[in-house]
Short mmCIF file of C-alpha atoms (C1' of nucleotides) in Angstrom, two decimals:
data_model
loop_
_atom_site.label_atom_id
_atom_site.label_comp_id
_atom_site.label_asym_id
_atom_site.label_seq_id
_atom_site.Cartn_x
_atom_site.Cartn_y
_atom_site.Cartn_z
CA UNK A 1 150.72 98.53 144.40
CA UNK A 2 148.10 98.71 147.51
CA UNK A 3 144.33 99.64 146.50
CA UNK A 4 143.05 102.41 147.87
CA UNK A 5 141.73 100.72 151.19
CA UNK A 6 144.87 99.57 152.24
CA UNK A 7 146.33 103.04 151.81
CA UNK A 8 143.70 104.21 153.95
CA UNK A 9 144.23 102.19 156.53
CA UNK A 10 147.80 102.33 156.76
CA UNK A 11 147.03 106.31 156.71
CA UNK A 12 144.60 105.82 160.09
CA UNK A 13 147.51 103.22 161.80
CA UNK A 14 150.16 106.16 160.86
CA UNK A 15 147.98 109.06 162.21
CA UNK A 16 147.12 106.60 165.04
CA UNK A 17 150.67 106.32 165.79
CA UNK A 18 151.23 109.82 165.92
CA UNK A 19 148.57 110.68 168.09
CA UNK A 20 149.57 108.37 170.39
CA UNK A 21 153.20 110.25 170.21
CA UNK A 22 152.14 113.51 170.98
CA UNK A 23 150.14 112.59 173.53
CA UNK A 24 153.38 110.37 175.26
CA UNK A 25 157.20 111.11 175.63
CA UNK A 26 158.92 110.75 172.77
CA UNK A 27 162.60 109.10 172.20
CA UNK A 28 164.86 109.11 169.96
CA UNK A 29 164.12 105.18 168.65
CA UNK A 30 160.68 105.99 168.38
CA UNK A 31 161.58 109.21 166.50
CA UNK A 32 163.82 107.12 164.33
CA UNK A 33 160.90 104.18 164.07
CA UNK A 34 158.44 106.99 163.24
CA UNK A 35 161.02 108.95 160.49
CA UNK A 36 161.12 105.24 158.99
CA UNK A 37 157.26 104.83 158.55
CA UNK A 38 156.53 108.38 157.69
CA UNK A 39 159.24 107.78 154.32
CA UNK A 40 157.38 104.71 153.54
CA UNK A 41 153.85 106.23 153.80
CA UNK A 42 155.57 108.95 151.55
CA UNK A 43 156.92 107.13 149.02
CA UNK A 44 153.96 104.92 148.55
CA UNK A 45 151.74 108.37 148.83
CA UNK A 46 153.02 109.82 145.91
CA UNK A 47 152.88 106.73 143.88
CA UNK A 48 149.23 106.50 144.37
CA UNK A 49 149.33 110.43 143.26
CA UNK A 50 151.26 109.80 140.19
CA UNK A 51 149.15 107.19 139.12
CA UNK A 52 146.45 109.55 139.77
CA UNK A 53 144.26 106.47 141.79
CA UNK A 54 143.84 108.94 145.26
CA UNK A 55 140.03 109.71 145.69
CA UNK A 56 139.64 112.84 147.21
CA UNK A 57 138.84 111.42 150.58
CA UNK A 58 141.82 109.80 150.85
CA UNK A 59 143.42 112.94 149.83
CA UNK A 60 142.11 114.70 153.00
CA UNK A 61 143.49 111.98 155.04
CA UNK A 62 146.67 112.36 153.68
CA UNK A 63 146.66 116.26 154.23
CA UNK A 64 145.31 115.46 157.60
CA UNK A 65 148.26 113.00 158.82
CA UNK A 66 150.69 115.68 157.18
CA UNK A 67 149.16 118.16 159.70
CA UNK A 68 149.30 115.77 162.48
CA UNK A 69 153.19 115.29 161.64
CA UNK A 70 153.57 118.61 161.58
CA UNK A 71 151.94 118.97 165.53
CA UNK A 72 154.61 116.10 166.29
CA UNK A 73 157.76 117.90 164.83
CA UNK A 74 156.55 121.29 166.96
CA UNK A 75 156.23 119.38 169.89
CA UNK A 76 159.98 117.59 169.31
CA UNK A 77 161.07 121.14 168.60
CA UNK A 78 159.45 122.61 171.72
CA UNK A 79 160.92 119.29 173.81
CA UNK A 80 164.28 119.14 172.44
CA UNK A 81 164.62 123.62 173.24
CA UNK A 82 163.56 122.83 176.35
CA UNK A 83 166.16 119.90 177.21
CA UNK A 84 168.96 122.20 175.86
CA UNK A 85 168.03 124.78 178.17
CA UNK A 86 167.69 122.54 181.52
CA UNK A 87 171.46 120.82 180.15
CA UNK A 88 172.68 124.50 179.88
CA UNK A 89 171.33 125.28 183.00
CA UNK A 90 172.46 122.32 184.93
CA UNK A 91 175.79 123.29 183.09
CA UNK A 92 176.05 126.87 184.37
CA UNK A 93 175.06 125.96 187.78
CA UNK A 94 177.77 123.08 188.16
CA UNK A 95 180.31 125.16 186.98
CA UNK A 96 179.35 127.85 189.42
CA UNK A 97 179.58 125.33 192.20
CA UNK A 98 183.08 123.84 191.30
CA UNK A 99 184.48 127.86 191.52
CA UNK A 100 183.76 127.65 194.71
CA UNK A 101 182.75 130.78 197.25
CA UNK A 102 185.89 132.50 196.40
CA UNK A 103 184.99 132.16 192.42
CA UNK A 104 184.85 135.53 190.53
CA UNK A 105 182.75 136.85 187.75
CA UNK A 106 184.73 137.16 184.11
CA UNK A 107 184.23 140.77 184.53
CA UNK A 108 186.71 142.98 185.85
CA UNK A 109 189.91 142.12 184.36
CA UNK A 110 192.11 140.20 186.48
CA UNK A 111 194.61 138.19 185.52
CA UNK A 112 192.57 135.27 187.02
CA UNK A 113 189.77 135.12 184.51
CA UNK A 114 192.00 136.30 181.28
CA UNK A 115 192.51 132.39 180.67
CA UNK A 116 189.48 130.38 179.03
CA UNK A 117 190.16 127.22 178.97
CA UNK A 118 187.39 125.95 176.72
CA UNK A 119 188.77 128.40 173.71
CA UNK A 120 187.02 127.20 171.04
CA UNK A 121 189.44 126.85 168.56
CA UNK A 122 187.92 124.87 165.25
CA UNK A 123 186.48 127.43 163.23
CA UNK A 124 189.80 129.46 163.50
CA UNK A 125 191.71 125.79 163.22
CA UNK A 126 190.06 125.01 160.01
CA UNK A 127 190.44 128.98 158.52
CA UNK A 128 194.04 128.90 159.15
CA UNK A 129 194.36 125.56 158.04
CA UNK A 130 192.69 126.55 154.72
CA UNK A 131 194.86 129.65 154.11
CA UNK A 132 198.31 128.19 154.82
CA UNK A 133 200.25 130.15 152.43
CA UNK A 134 198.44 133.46 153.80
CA UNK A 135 196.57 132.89 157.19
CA UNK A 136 195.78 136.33 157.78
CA UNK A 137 192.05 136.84 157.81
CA UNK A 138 190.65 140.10 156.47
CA UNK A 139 188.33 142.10 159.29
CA UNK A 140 184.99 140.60 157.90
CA UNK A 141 186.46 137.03 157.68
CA UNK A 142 187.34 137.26 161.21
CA UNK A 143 183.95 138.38 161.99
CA UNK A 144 182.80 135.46 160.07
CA UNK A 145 184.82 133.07 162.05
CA UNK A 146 184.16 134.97 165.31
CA UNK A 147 180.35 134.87 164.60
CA UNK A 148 180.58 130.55 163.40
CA UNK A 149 182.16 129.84 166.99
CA UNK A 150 180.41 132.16 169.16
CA UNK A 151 177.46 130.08 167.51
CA UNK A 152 178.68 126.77 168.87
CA UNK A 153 178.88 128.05 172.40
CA UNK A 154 175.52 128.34 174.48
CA UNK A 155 176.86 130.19 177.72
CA UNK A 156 176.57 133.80 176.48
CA UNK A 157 179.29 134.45 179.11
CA UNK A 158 181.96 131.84 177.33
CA UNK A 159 181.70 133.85 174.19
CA UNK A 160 184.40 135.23 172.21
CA UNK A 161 185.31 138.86 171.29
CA UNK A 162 187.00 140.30 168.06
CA UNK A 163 190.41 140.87 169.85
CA UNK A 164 190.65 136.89 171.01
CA UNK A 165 190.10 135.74 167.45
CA UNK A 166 193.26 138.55 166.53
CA UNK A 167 195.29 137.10 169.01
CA UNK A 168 194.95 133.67 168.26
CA UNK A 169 196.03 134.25 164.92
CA UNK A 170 199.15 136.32 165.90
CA UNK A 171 200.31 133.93 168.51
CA UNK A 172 199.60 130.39 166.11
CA UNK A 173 201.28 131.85 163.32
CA UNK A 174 204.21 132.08 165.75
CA UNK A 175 203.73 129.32 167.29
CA UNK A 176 202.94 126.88 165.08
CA UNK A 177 205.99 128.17 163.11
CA UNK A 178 204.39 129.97 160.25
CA UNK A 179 206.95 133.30 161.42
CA UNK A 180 209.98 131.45 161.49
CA UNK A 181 209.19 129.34 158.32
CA UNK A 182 208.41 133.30 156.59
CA UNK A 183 211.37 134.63 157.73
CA UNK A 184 213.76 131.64 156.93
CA UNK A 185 212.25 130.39 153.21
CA UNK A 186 210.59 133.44 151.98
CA UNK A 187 212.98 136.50 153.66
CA UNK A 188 209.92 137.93 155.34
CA UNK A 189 208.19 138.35 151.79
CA UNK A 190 204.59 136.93 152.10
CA UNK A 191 203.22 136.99 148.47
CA UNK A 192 206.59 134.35 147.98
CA UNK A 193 205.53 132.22 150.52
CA UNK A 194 202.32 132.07 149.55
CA UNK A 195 203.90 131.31 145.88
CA UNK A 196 206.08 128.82 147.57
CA UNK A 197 202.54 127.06 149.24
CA UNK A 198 201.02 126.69 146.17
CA UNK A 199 204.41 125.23 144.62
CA UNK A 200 203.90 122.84 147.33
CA UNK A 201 200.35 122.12 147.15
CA UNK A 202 200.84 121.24 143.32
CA UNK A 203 203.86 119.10 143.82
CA UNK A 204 202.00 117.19 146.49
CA UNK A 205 198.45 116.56 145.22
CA UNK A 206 195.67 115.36 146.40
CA UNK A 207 192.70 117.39 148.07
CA UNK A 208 192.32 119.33 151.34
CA UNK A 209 190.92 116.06 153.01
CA UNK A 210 193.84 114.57 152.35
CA UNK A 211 196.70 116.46 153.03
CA UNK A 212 194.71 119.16 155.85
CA UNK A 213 196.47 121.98 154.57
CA UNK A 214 195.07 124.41 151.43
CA UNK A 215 197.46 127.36 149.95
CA UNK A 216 194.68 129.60 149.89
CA UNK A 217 193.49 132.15 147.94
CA UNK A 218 194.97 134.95 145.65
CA UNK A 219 192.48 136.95 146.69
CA UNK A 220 193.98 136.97 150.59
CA UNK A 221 196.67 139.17 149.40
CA UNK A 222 196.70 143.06 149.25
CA UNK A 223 196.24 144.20 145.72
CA UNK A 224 199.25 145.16 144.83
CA UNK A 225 200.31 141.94 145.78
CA UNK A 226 197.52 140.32 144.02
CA UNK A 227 197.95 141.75 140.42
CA UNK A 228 201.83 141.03 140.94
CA UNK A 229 200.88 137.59 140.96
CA UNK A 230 198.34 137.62 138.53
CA UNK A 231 200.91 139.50 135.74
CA UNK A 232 202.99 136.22 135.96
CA UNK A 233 200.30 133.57 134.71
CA UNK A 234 202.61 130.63 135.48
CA UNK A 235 203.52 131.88 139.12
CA UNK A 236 200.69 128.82 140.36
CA UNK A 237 202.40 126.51 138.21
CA UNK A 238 205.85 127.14 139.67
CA UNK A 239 207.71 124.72 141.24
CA UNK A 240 209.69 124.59 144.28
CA UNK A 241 213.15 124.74 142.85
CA UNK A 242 212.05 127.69 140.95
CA UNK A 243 211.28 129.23 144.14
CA UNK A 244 214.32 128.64 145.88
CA UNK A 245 217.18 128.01 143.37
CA UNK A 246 219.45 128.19 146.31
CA UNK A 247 218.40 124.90 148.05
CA UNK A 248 219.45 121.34 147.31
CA UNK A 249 217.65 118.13 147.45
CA UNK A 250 217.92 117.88 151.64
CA UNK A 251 217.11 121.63 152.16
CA UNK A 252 214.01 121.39 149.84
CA UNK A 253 213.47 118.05 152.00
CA UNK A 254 213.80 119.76 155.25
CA UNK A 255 211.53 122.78 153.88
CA UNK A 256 209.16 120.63 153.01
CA UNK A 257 209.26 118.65 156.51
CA UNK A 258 209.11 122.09 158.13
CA UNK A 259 205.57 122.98 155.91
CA UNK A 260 203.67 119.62 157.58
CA UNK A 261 204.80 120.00 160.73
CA UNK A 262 203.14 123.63 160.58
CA UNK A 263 200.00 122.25 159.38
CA UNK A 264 200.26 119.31 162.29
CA UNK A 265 201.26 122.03 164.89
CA UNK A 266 198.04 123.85 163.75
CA UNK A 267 195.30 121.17 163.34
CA UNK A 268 196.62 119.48 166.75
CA UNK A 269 197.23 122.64 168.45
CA UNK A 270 200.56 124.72 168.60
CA UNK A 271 202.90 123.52 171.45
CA UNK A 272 205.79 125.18 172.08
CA UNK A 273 208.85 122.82 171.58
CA UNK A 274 211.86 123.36 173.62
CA UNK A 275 214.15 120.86 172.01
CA UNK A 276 213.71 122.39 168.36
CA UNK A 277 214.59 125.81 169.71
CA UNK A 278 217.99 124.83 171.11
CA UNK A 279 218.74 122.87 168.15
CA UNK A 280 218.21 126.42 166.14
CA UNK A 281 219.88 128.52 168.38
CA UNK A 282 222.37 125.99 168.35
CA UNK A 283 223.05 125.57 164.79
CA UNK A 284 222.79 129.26 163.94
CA UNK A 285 224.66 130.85 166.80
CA UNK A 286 225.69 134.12 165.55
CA UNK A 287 221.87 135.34 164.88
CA UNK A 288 219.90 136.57 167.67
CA UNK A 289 217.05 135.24 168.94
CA UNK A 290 214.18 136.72 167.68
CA UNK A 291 211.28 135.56 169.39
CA UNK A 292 210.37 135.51 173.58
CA UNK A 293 209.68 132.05 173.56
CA UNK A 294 213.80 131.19 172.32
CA UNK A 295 214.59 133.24 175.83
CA UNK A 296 212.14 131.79 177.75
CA UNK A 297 213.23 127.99 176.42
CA UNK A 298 216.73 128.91 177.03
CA UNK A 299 216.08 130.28 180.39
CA UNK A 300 214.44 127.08 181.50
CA UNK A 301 217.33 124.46 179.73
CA UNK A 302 219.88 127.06 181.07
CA UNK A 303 219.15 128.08 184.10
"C1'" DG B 1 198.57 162.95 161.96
"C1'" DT B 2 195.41 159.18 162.80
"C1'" DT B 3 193.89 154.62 162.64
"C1'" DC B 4 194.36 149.88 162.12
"C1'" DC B 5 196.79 145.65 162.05
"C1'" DC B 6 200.64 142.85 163.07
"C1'" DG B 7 204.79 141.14 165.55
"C1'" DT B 8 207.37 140.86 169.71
"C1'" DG B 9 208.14 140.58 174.53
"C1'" DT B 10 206.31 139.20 178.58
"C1'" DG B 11 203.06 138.04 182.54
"C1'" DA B 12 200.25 134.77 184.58
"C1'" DG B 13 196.94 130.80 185.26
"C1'" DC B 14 196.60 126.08 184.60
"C1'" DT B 15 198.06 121.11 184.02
"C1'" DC B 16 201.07 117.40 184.62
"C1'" DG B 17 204.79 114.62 186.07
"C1'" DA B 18 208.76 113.86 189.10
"C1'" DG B 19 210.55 113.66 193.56
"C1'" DG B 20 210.41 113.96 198.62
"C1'" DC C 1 199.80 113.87 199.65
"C1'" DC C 2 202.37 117.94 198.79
"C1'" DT C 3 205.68 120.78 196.43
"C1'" DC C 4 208.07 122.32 192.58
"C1'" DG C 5 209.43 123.01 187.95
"C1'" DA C 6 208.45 122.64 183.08
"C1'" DG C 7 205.41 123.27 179.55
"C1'" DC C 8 201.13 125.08 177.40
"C1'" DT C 9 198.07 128.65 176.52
"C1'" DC C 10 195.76 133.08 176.67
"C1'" DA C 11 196.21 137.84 177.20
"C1'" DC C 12 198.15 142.51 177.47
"C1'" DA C 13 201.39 146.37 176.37
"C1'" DC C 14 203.97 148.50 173.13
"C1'" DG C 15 206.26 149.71 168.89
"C1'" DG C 16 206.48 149.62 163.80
"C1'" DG C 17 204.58 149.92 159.32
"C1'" DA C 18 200.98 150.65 155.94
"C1'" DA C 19 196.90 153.00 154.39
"C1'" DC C 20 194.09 156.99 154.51
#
DNA sequence: GTTCCCGTGTGAGCTCGAGG
DNA sequence: CCTCGAGCTCACACGGGAAC
């Protein structure tokens, strides 16, 4: 253990220090060299102050280095607000330039400026990814989401409104295959798929992390719904043949192929997939297709 | 009847690769 | 380099269904 005029002295070489930061530009080494020596100053600070050996004078030093810390963490504050705003800035101004004279405002509707190509898309990436079974978030979970990425984006002007984070939902659950996969394994019924999620889920173990799909909650469901469920105690616990007597070995193989391809199509980003389509409107002829996209990828492959 | 939410159909901007 | 088509993505309009 030091004696007390060692710790003093280290305390005047660590408030030295600091004064000489805030009076000099600060990086981020020295910030990490000065995080580093204000632990160990710490540590062996409250040693001393366990062992009750701190006279009272060194006691004000300590307080008074603490103060001077504090100056130095406003001033990083102050210089690190100010950097963010000159990046923004420079930002705003650059992107400005590279619209050109002819750029327009995103006011005013026109077709032009609908498209945002820097969509920030994680927050409603990682909801959906955590609802699988039901990915339809209720009006204050949207708000939630809508308020967590309008919080990552800086350019008031890029933010997102209420109706974007409703659309994005609509159009990944279609496009991602969420629809189809209701319509063809669960007959449009949503409280079974979600059933047949958590069937899933338990047959393939292991955590979120690991697979990057969750079932979801119960408590997504309308209530009706909801207490269905919750009547039938084992409904969690059911497996997939339960489910879907119908299906053997392959199908349940295919279905299950189907569910991770969902949660791919999500986490990487929905693409719409041309091939796939053709090969469904090719094995099931005599249904109609259902959704634009079948039309559109026909229209293109069959011109 | 009204309101809200969702699904479907579709338009349009943007990117990228192939071909001239 | 330019053009063109395919694909991707966002957005809007509209209709249907559920809840009140």
């Amino acid at each position: 253990m030091l004696t007390q005029e060692q710790i003093r002295q280290k305390l005047l070489e660590f408030e030295c220090t600091l004064l000489n930061a805030l009076a000099s530009e600060v990086d981020e080494s020295y910030y990490a060299q000065l995080r580093q020596l204000t632990e160990t100053v710490r540590h062996e600070f409250s040693m001393q102050q366990e062992h009750g050996t701190l006279t009272n004078a060194t006691l004000q030093l300590g307080a008074r280095v603490s103060e001077r810390l504090e100056q130095l963490g406003h001033l990083l504050h102050e210089q690190r607000t100010q950097m963010q705003r000159i990046h923004s800035a420079a930002n705003m101004e650059l992107a400005t330039i590279l619209r050109g004279p002819t750029g327009q405002s995103s006011e005013g509707g026109s077709c032009s400026d609908r498209r945002d190509p820097a969509l920030n898309a994680k927050h409603m990436r990682n909801w959906f990814l955590r609802n699988l079974g039901h990915p339809f978030p209720s009006r204050e979970e949207k708000e939630m989401i809508l308020a967590e990425t309008n919080a990552c984006i800086r350019d008031r002007s890029m933010r997102l409104r209420y109706s974007q984070i409703v659309l994005w939902f609509i159009n990944t659950r279609r496009r991602s295959g969420w629809t189809s996969f209701l319509r063809c394994y669960a007959r449009g019924d949503k409280t079974k798929l979600l059933e047949l999620a958590w069937a899933i889920q338990n047959e393939e173990g292991g955590t979120h992390e690991t697979r990057h799909w969750s079932a979801g909650n119960l408590r997504d469901l309308p209530a009706g719904s909801r207490r269905s469920i919750q009547s039938d105690t084992s409904s969690a616990q059911r497996h997939i043949r339960t489910l879907l007597p119908n299906l053997n070995d392959d199908a349940i193989f295919t279905m299950r192929r189907e569910w991770s391809r969902i949660a791919d199509r999500v986490r990487i980003g929905a693409k719409e997939r041309v091939g796939e389509w053709v090969e469904e409107v090719i094995r099931t002829p005599s249904v109609p297709s259902a959704s634009s996209s079948h039309r559109r990828a026909l229209r293109r492959v069959m011109p």
